[in-house]
Amino acid sequence: MGLITVFANQKGGVGKTTSAVNLGAYLALAGKKVLLVDFDPQCNLSSTVSAATDTQGIYEVITGTISAREAVQSTMVPNLDIIASSINLTGAGVELVSEERREFFLKDGLEPLRNEYDYIFTDCPPSLGILTLNGLVAADNVIIPLQCEYFAMEGLTQLLSSIRQVKRTLNPGLSIQGIVFTMYDTRNRLSQDVVQEVVGYFKERVFRTVIPRNVRLSEAPSHGVPVCRYDADCAGAKAYQKLAEEVLARG
């Protein structure tokens, strides 16, 4: 049975989408079947793999128009598929508020695909609204990309509180798979201080692999490809490949 992982952080620009797509791509290259789910109305995950956003996608899945299987698109990476987002998802936050079991729409939509993939990665909006709540309820675990800066630390406290609340009330099996540091700058003392403080508190929950600040990694999405298809030799690509190896080693 496949593992559903949500990439969550209510702060934008921390490498959440970048981590979801590139970790997914390297797991796929390692022979695992991976499904990306773009649950963010901004559609960044979809554009990163050149997925069509003008067709039926995750919005139609959660509203019951089509099944999740019908919404799956293939990507340029073997074993890596995606269910794309679209502008239609923008209104879903408002539409779901008055619905019964409003927190379970994504879970109900993705459950039929569990046995078809080894990993299902959901990318949520940079907020703690109803869409992210759906992502947390649908997931087995959470990966938290954390930018190496002071304000990212502040947001982590709020996110962890939300995860605890979801675990207590809606999804008892939810766990934190790990925190992954992103945009690490070896020249910046603050980056080193943030890493030291978080590792000191969370210990084994922190991935050993650290993702560096890397220009080629930032350029890849504008070309509609994961970094493994843009520049596999750059520092960012090698870091995500190493992170994939760490995820596999953790089982």
Short mmCIF file of N, CA, C and O in Angstrom, two decimals, residues 7 28 39 43 82 108 119 121 125 150 169 180 192 237:
data_model
loop_
_atom_site.label_atom_id
_atom_site.label_comp_id
_atom_site.label_asym_id
_atom_site.label_seq_id
_atom_site.Cartn_x
_atom_site.Cartn_y
_atom_site.Cartn_z
N PHE A 7 3.40 17.76 1.87
CA PHE A 7 4.45 18.76 2.08
C PHE A 7 3.76 20.03 2.54
O PHE A 7 2.95 20.61 1.81
N ALA A 28 11.28 8.30 -8.22
CA ALA A 28 10.82 7.65 -9.45
C ALA A 28 12.00 7.08 -10.25
O ALA A 28 11.92 5.97 -10.78
N PHE A 39 -2.24 20.39 -4.92
CA PHE A 39 -3.43 20.84 -4.21
C PHE A 39 -3.34 22.32 -3.86
O PHE A 39 -3.90 22.77 -2.87
N CYS A 43 -0.87 26.38 -8.77
CA CYS A 43 -0.48 25.43 -9.82
C CYS A 43 1.03 25.35 -10.04
O CYS A 43 1.48 24.92 -11.12
N ILE A 82 1.26 12.83 -12.21
CA ILE A 82 0.74 13.98 -11.48
C ILE A 82 -0.76 14.12 -11.67
O ILE A 82 -1.29 13.78 -12.73
N ASP A 108 -10.79 10.97 0.58
CA ASP A 108 -11.73 10.10 -0.15
C ASP A 108 -11.34 9.98 -1.62
O ASP A 108 -11.46 8.92 -2.24
N TYR A 119 4.54 5.98 -3.54
CA TYR A 119 4.49 7.26 -2.84
C TYR A 119 3.49 8.18 -3.52
O TYR A 119 3.48 8.29 -4.75
N PHE A 121 2.66 12.19 -3.17
CA PHE A 121 3.13 13.44 -2.57
C PHE A 121 2.13 14.55 -2.86
O PHE A 121 1.86 14.86 -4.03
N PRO A 125 -1.20 24.55 -0.26
CA PRO A 125 -0.94 26.00 -0.29
C PRO A 125 -0.12 26.43 0.92
O PRO A 125 -0.10 25.76 1.95
N TYR A 150 15.33 32.99 10.40
CA TYR A 150 14.67 33.16 11.69
C TYR A 150 13.16 33.06 11.61
O TYR A 150 12.52 32.36 12.39
N THR A 169 -7.78 15.01 16.54
CA THR A 169 -9.21 15.05 16.25
C THR A 169 -9.65 14.38 14.95
O THR A 169 -10.78 13.91 14.84
N VAL A 180 13.09 19.03 6.49
CA VAL A 180 14.22 19.13 5.56
C VAL A 180 14.60 20.60 5.40
O VAL A 180 13.76 21.45 5.10
N GLN A 192 23.47 28.35 9.80
CA GLN A 192 24.08 27.37 10.69
C GLN A 192 23.40 27.35 12.05
O GLN A 192 23.18 26.28 12.63
N ALA A 237 20.60 19.34 -7.42
CA ALA A 237 20.19 18.03 -7.90
C ALA A 237 20.80 16.92 -7.07
O ALA A 237 20.13 15.96 -6.66
#
